[in-house]
Coordinates of C-alpha atoms in Angstrom, one line a residue:
M501 CA 0.0 0.0 0.0
A502 CA 1.2 3.5 -0.7
S503 CA 1.9 5.8 2.2
P504 CA 0.0 9.0 2.5
Y505 CA 0.8 11.3 -0.4
N506 CA 3.5 13.8 0.1
P507 CA 2.4 17.0 -1.5
E508 CA 5.7 17.9 -3.0
R509 CA 5.4 19.9 -6.2
V510 CA 8.3 21.4 -8.0
D511 CA 7.9 23.9 -10.8
R512 CA 10.5 24.6 -13.5
G513 CA 11.8 28.1 -12.8
S514 CA 10.3 31.3 -11.5
K515 CA 8.7 32.1 -14.8
E516 CA 6.6 29.0 -14.7
K517 CA 5.7 29.8 -11.1
D518 CA 4.6 33.3 -12.1
R519 CA 2.5 31.8 -14.8
E520 CA 0.8 29.5 -12.3
D521 CA 0.1 32.5 -10.0
E522 CA -1.5 34.3 -12.9
H523 CA -3.5 31.2 -13.7
S524 CA -4.8 30.9 -10.1
D525 CA -5.9 34.6 -10.2
R526 CA -7.7 34.3 -13.5
S527 CA -11.3 35.5 -13.2
V528 CA -14.3 33.3 -14.2
D529 CA -15.0 35.6 -17.2
E530 CA -11.4 35.1 -18.5
E531 CA -11.7 31.3 -18.1
L532 CA -14.9 31.3 -20.1
S533 CA -13.1 33.2 -22.9
I534 CA -10.5 30.6 -23.4
T535 CA -10.6 28.9 -26.8
T536 CA -12.0 25.3 -26.3
V537 CA -9.6 22.6 -27.3
K538 CA -11.1 19.2 -28.2
V539 CA -9.0 16.3 -26.8
G540 CA -9.7 12.9 -28.3
Y541 CA -8.6 10.1 -26.0
L542 CA -8.0 6.5 -26.7
M543 CA -7.0 3.8 -24.2
K544 CA -8.4 0.4 -23.0
H545 CA -11.8 0.4 -21.5
S546 CA -10.7 -0.3 -17.9
R547 CA -8.2 2.5 -18.0
Q548 CA -10.7 4.9 -19.5
K549 CA -13.2 4.0 -16.7
D550 CA -10.6 4.5 -14.0
F551 CA -9.6 8.0 -15.3
A552 CA -13.2 9.0 -15.9
K553 CA -14.2 7.9 -12.4
R554 CA -11.6 10.2 -11.0
G555 CA -12.9 13.2 -13.0
T556 CA -10.1 13.3 -15.5
F557 CA -12.5 13.3 -18.5
P558 CA -15.4 15.5 -17.4
D559 CA -18.5 15.8 -19.6
G560 CA -18.1 19.5 -19.9
V561 CA -15.3 21.9 -20.6
T562 CA -12.5 22.1 -18.0
P563 CA -11.5 25.4 -16.4
N564 CA -8.6 25.7 -18.8
G565 CA -10.7 25.0 -21.9
L566 CA -10.4 21.3 -22.6
L567 CA -13.3 19.2 -23.9
F568 CA -12.6 15.5 -23.8
Q569 CA -14.1 13.2 -26.4
R570 CA -13.7 9.4 -26.4
L571 CA -12.3 7.8 -29.6
S572 CA -13.3 4.3 -30.6
F573 CA -11.8 1.8 -33.0
E574 CA -15.3 0.3 -33.3
K575 CA -16.4 3.4 -35.4
P576 CA -14.8 4.9 -38.5
L577 CA -11.7 6.6 -37.1
L578 CA -11.0 9.3 -39.6
P579 CA -14.2 11.4 -38.9
Q580 CA -13.5 11.2 -35.2
L581 CA -9.9 12.4 -35.6
E582 CA -11.0 15.3 -37.9
D583 CA -13.2 16.5 -35.0
V584 CA -10.5 16.8 -32.4
D585 CA -7.5 19.2 -31.9
I586 CA -5.3 16.9 -29.9
I587 CA -4.9 13.1 -29.6
L588 CA -4.2 11.5 -26.2
H589 CA -3.5 7.8 -26.3
K590 CA -2.0 4.9 -24.3
A591 CA -0.5 3.1 -27.3
T592 CA 1.0 0.4 -25.1
D593 CA -2.5 -0.9 -24.5
E594 CA -2.7 -1.7 -28.2
I595 CA 0.5 -3.7 -28.6
I596 CA 0.3 -7.2 -30.1
S597 CA 4.0 -8.0 -30.2
V598 CA 7.4 -6.5 -29.9
D599 CA 10.5 -7.6 -31.9
L600 CA 13.7 -6.6 -30.4
R601 CA 16.0 -9.0 -32.2
D602 CA 17.8 -6.3 -34.1
S603 CA 19.1 -2.9 -33.0
T604 CA 16.3 -0.8 -34.4
E605 CA 15.3 2.2 -32.3
S606 CA 12.1 2.7 -34.2
S607 CA 8.5 2.0 -33.2
N608 CA 8.5 -0.2 -36.3
A609 CA 9.7 -2.9 -33.9
I610 CA 6.2 -2.8 -32.3
T611 CA 3.2 -4.5 -33.9
Y612 CA -0.1 -2.7 -32.9
T613 CA -3.7 -3.7 -33.2
K614 CA -5.4 -2.9 -36.5
G615 CA -7.1 0.2 -35.0
M616 CA -3.8 1.5 -33.6
Q617 CA -2.1 0.9 -36.9
E618 CA -4.7 3.0 -38.6
L619 CA -4.1 5.8 -36.1
K620 CA -0.4 5.5 -36.6
R621 CA -0.8 5.9 -40.4
Y622 CA -3.0 9.0 -39.8
M623 CA -0.3 10.6 -37.5
E624 CA 2.4 9.8 -40.1
Q625 CA 0.3 11.5 -42.8
H626 CA -0.6 14.5 -40.6
V627 CA 2.6 15.4 -39.0
E628 CA 1.1 18.7 -37.9
C629 CA -1.4 17.0 -35.6
C630 CA -0.9 17.4 -31.9
V631 CA -0.3 14.1 -30.1
I632 CA 0.4 13.0 -26.6
D633 CA 2.8 11.5 -27.4
P634 CA 4.3 10.6 -30.8
L635 CA 4.8 6.8 -31.1
D636 CA 8.5 7.0 -31.7
K637 CA 8.8 8.7 -28.2
I638 CA 7.0 5.8 -26.6
Y639 CA 9.5 3.2 -27.9
P640 CA 12.3 3.6 -25.3
V641 CA 10.0 2.8 -22.4
V642 CA 9.0 -0.4 -24.2
D643 CA 12.6 -1.6 -24.3
R644 CA 14.2 -2.0 -20.9
L645 CA 17.7 -2.2 -22.5
K646 CA 17.2 1.0 -24.3
I647 CA 15.9 2.9 -21.3
Q648 CA 18.8 1.6 -19.2
Q649 CA 21.2 3.0 -21.9
I650 CA 19.5 6.3 -21.6
L651 CA 19.7 6.3 -17.8
N652 CA 23.5 5.9 -18.1
G653 CA 23.5 9.6 -19.1
L654 CA 22.4 10.6 -15.6
E655 CA 26.0 10.4 -14.5
D656 CA 26.4 13.9 -16.1
L657 CA 23.9 15.4 -13.6
P658 CA 25.4 17.3 -10.7
K659 CA 25.2 15.3 -7.4
G660 CA 22.7 16.0 -4.8
R661 CA 23.2 16.8 -1.1
C662 CA 25.5 13.8 -0.6
C663 CA 24.6 11.3 -3.4
S664 CA 24.0 10.8 -7.1
I665 CA 21.1 9.5 -9.2
R666 CA 21.6 6.7 -11.7
G667 CA 20.3 3.7 -13.4
P668 CA 21.2 0.2 -12.2
N669 CA 24.1 -1.8 -13.6
F670 CA 22.7 -4.2 -16.2
L671 CA 23.6 -6.9 -18.6
K672 CA 21.7 -8.2 -21.7
V673 CA 21.3 -11.9 -21.5
D674 CA 20.7 -13.9 -24.7
D675 CA 21.3 -17.4 -23.3
F676 CA 20.6 -18.4 -19.7
N677 CA 23.0 -21.4 -20.2
D678 CA 25.9 -19.2 -21.3
P679 CA 29.1 -21.0 -20.0
E680 CA 30.7 -17.5 -19.5
M681 CA 27.9 -16.1 -17.5
D682 CA 30.0 -15.5 -14.3
Q683 CA 32.6 -13.6 -16.3
R684 CA 29.9 -11.5 -18.0
L685 CA 28.2 -10.7 -14.8
S686 CA 31.4 -9.6 -13.2
A687 CA 32.3 -7.4 -16.2
A688 CA 28.9 -5.7 -15.9
K689 CA 29.5 -5.1 -12.2
L690 CA 26.7 -7.4 -11.2
S691 CA 26.7 -9.6 -8.1
F692 CA 24.0 -11.6 -6.3
P693 CA 21.2 -11.3 -5.8
S694 CA 20.2 -9.9 -9.2
I695 CA 16.8 -9.2 -10.8
V696 CA 16.1 -10.7 -14.2
K697 CA 13.5 -9.0 -16.3
P698 CA 12.3 -9.5 -20.0
Q699 CA 13.8 -6.9 -22.3
V700 CA 10.2 -6.0 -23.4
A701 CA 8.9 -3.8 -20.6
C702 CA 5.2 -3.6 -21.4
G703 CA 2.3 -4.4 -23.7
V704 CA 2.8 -8.2 -23.9
A705 CA 1.7 -10.9 -21.5
D706 CA 5.2 -11.8 -20.3
A707 CA 6.6 -8.3 -19.8
H708 CA 6.3 -8.4 -16.1
S709 CA 7.5 -12.0 -15.5
M710 CA 10.6 -11.6 -13.4
A711 CA 13.0 -13.6 -11.2
I712 CA 15.5 -12.9 -8.4
V713 CA 18.5 -15.1 -8.8
F714 CA 21.1 -15.9 -6.1
K715 CA 23.8 -17.7 -8.1
S716 CA 24.8 -18.2 -11.7
E717 CA 23.2 -21.7 -11.8
D718 CA 19.8 -20.0 -11.2
F719 CA 19.9 -18.6 -14.7
K720 CA 19.6 -22.0 -16.2
N721 CA 16.1 -22.9 -17.5
L722 CA 14.5 -19.7 -16.2
S723 CA 11.1 -19.0 -17.6
V724 CA 11.7 -15.3 -18.0
P725 CA 11.3 -14.5 -21.8
L726 CA 14.5 -13.9 -23.7
P727 CA 16.1 -11.6 -24.5
A728 CA 16.3 -10.5 -20.9
V729 CA 18.0 -7.8 -18.9
A730 CA 19.8 -8.7 -15.7
Q731 CA 19.9 -5.8 -13.4
A732 CA 21.8 -5.3 -10.2
S733 CA 19.4 -5.7 -7.3
M734 CA 19.3 -2.8 -4.9
D735 CA 20.4 -5.5 -2.4
I736 CA 23.6 -6.1 -4.3
L737 CA 26.7 -7.7 -2.8
A738 CA 29.5 -5.2 -2.4
A739 CA 32.7 -5.7 -0.4
F740 CA 31.1 -8.8 1.2
E741 CA 28.2 -6.8 2.4
Y742 CA 24.7 -6.5 1.0
V743 CA 23.4 -2.9 0.5
N744 CA 19.7 -2.6 0.8
H745 CA 16.9 -0.1 0.1
S746 CA 14.8 -0.7 3.2
S747 CA 11.9 -2.1 1.3
T748 CA 11.0 1.4 0.3
L749 CA 10.0 2.6 -3.2
F750 CA 9.4 6.1 -4.4
K751 CA 6.9 6.5 -7.2
I752 CA 7.7 9.6 -9.2
Y753 CA 5.1 11.2 -11.5
V754 CA 6.0 13.8 -14.1
I755 CA 2.9 15.6 -15.3
G756 CA 3.9 18.4 -17.7
K757 CA 6.1 20.7 -15.7
K758 CA 5.2 19.4 -12.3
V759 CA 6.8 16.6 -10.3
F760 CA 4.9 14.6 -7.7
Y761 CA 5.9 11.5 -5.6
A762 CA 4.4 8.9 -3.3
V763 CA 6.0 6.2 -1.2
K764 CA 5.3 2.5 -1.4
R765 CA 6.7 -0.7 0.1
S766 CA 9.1 -2.7 -2.1
V767 CA 10.8 -6.1 -2.1
P768 CA 12.6 -7.1 1.1
N769 CA 16.3 -6.6 1.7
A770 CA 18.9 -9.0 0.6
D771 CA 19.2 -11.0 3.8
I772 CA 15.4 -11.7 3.8
L773 CA 15.4 -12.6 0.1
T774 CA 18.2 -15.1 0.7
K775 CA 16.3 -16.6 3.6
M776 CA 13.2 -16.9 1.4
A777 CA 15.3 -18.6 -1.3
I778 CA 16.6 -21.1 1.2
E779 CA 13.1 -21.9 2.4
N780 CA 12.2 -22.3 -1.3
G781 CA 14.9 -24.9 -1.8
S782 CA 17.6 -22.4 -2.9
S783 CA 15.6 -21.8 -6.1
P784 CA 15.3 -18.4 -7.8
L785 CA 12.2 -16.4 -6.7
I786 CA 9.9 -16.1 -9.7
F787 CA 7.0 -13.6 -9.7
D788 CA 4.8 -11.3 -11.8
S789 CA 5.5 -7.7 -10.8
L790 CA 2.0 -6.5 -11.6
K791 CA 0.4 -9.1 -9.4
S792 CA 2.7 -9.8 -6.4
L793 CA 6.2 -8.9 -5.4
P794 CA 8.2 -11.2 -3.1
T795 CA 7.3 -10.2 0.4
S796 CA 8.1 -11.4 3.9
T797 CA 6.7 -10.6 7.4
D798 CA 10.3 -10.1 8.4
S799 CA 10.5 -7.0 6.2
L800 CA 7.7 -5.3 8.1
H801 CA 10.0 -4.7 11.1
G802 CA 12.4 -2.3 9.5
G803 CA 10.7 0.9 10.6
E804 CA 13.9 2.7 11.6
S805 CA 15.7 1.9 8.4
S806 CA 12.6 2.9 6.3
R807 CA 12.5 6.3 8.1
A808 CA 16.2 6.7 7.5
T809 CA 15.5 6.1 3.8
L810 CA 12.8 8.7 3.8
D811 CA 15.2 11.2 5.4
H812 CA 17.8 10.6 2.7
F813 CA 15.3 11.0 -0.2
D814 CA 16.4 14.1 -2.2
I815 CA 13.5 15.6 -4.0
D816 CA 15.6 18.2 -5.6
L817 CA 17.9 15.6 -7.1
V818 CA 15.0 13.6 -8.3
T819 CA 13.3 16.7 -9.8
D820 CA 16.5 17.4 -11.7
A821 CA 16.4 13.9 -13.1
A822 CA 12.8 14.3 -14.0
Y823 CA 13.4 17.3 -16.1
W824 CA 16.5 15.6 -17.6
L825 CA 14.3 12.7 -18.6
T826 CA 11.7 15.0 -20.0
R827 CA 14.3 16.5 -22.3
K828 CA 15.6 13.1 -23.3
L829 CA 12.3 11.2 -23.8
H830 CA 10.2 14.1 -25.0
L831 CA 7.2 12.7 -23.1
T832 CA 4.4 14.8 -21.6
V833 CA 3.2 12.5 -18.8
F834 CA 5.4 9.7 -17.5
G835 CA 6.5 8.0 -14.3
F836 CA 9.6 6.4 -12.8
D837 CA 10.4 4.4 -9.7
V838 CA 13.3 5.3 -7.4
V839 CA 15.0 3.4 -4.5
V840 CA 17.6 4.9 -2.2
Q841 CA 20.5 2.6 -1.6
E842 CA 21.5 2.2 2.0
G843 CA 25.0 3.3 2.8
S844 CA 25.7 5.3 -0.4
N845 CA 22.3 6.9 -0.4
D846 CA 22.5 6.8 -4.2
H847 CA 19.1 7.2 -5.8
V848 CA 18.6 4.4 -8.4
I849 CA 15.9 4.6 -11.1
V850 CA 14.6 1.0 -11.5
D851 CA 11.6 1.6 -13.9
V852 CA 10.2 4.1 -16.3
N853 CA 6.7 4.0 -17.7
Y854 CA 4.5 6.0 -20.0
L855 CA 1.2 7.7 -19.0
P856 CA 0.8 6.1 -15.6
S857 CA -2.4 6.4 -13.6
F858 CA -0.8 8.7 -10.9
K859 CA -3.5 7.4 -8.6
E860 CA -1.4 7.9 -5.5
V861 CA -1.6 11.7 -6.1
P862 CA -4.8 13.2 -4.8
D863 CA -7.3 13.9 -7.7
D864 CA -7.8 17.6 -6.7
I865 CA -4.0 18.1 -7.3
A866 CA -3.2 15.6 -10.1
I867 CA -6.2 16.2 -12.4
P868 CA -5.7 20.0 -12.8
A869 CA -2.0 19.4 -13.3
F870 CA -2.9 16.8 -16.0
W871 CA -5.2 19.3 -17.7
D872 CA -2.5 22.0 -17.6
A873 CA 0.0 19.5 -19.2
V874 CA -2.4 18.7 -22.1
R875 CA -3.2 22.4 -22.7
E876 CA 0.5 23.4 -22.6
K877 CA 1.3 20.6 -25.1
F878 CA -1.3 22.0 -27.4
E879 CA -0.1 25.6 -27.1
S880 CA 3.5 24.6 -27.7
M881 CA 2.5 23.0 -31.0
K882 CA 1.0 26.2 -32.2
I883 CA 4.3 28.1 -31.7

């Protein structure tokens, strides 16, 4: 369960702050005079229902002049698209398959449903249309290997109060029975335990099938789909000591120019994971990250270490990384997960995703921020 939301919001520069103050002081008459922008949104039914229930897609015009219209693949698409000013989509809901066998960085590696393919053709033929977000910008968050390569660039960011923010060490694994696995893991600065994830991050059935391995033999005959990416667990072995993250995960949401975060429980520390593995016959721990993470009642007694992790969380450092990722990914709304490594206090980004639900952020804060992000995207396209 998420902890109570921490109302931390960070704006990009004083100019943006001044603009927000002006926006808050705007009179009702001024709001009514704003040009209405029609937003056509397209996502799977359950997601539409969740967003709508929270008031994201109201029946009328929003205070900043947005009118949301649901798009449907069950009706002729072209007339619907011609009636909207901006397209909002969750394309990863419409993925059939992803082929990462070559080195392409194009969304051509992704096969979409028939309806999404039609929308893709429309966007390619109408480059002037405003989209949140272009499909080629979605591609990196579908490929875990690609996003980790991007995260390597975080080393150029200035350090925070006493730590840095980075991606985890990783290794692409093409063969779980590789006889040189130990040498490759060592060269990638990986030790045990490690987390093994499919290279495809979302959109397909096996994208969230993962395993925590404790020795090189655990790689053999794993059911995690190949190619896979082995990442250094935040409970990695360093100088004969495991470093842990106190079972604490920070969910970061970037909504336009605003950054929010919430705190959730994460997987147990390394000593508890090892105990669980022994109880499991020294086998790797296999799980689906969308359904259930490895947990233990032992991890519920780390209150002091969890509080210490909260104390070391550097929102300024994370916000710098959020803006850096915004520039690199060119996404309007996205999220990423951060853990704080005990000892070094390094902030490690372990996941990045597109158009998250941001449900841990109170609706009265998140929804207006979302509306502002959509409007700002539309206005930026007019320049």
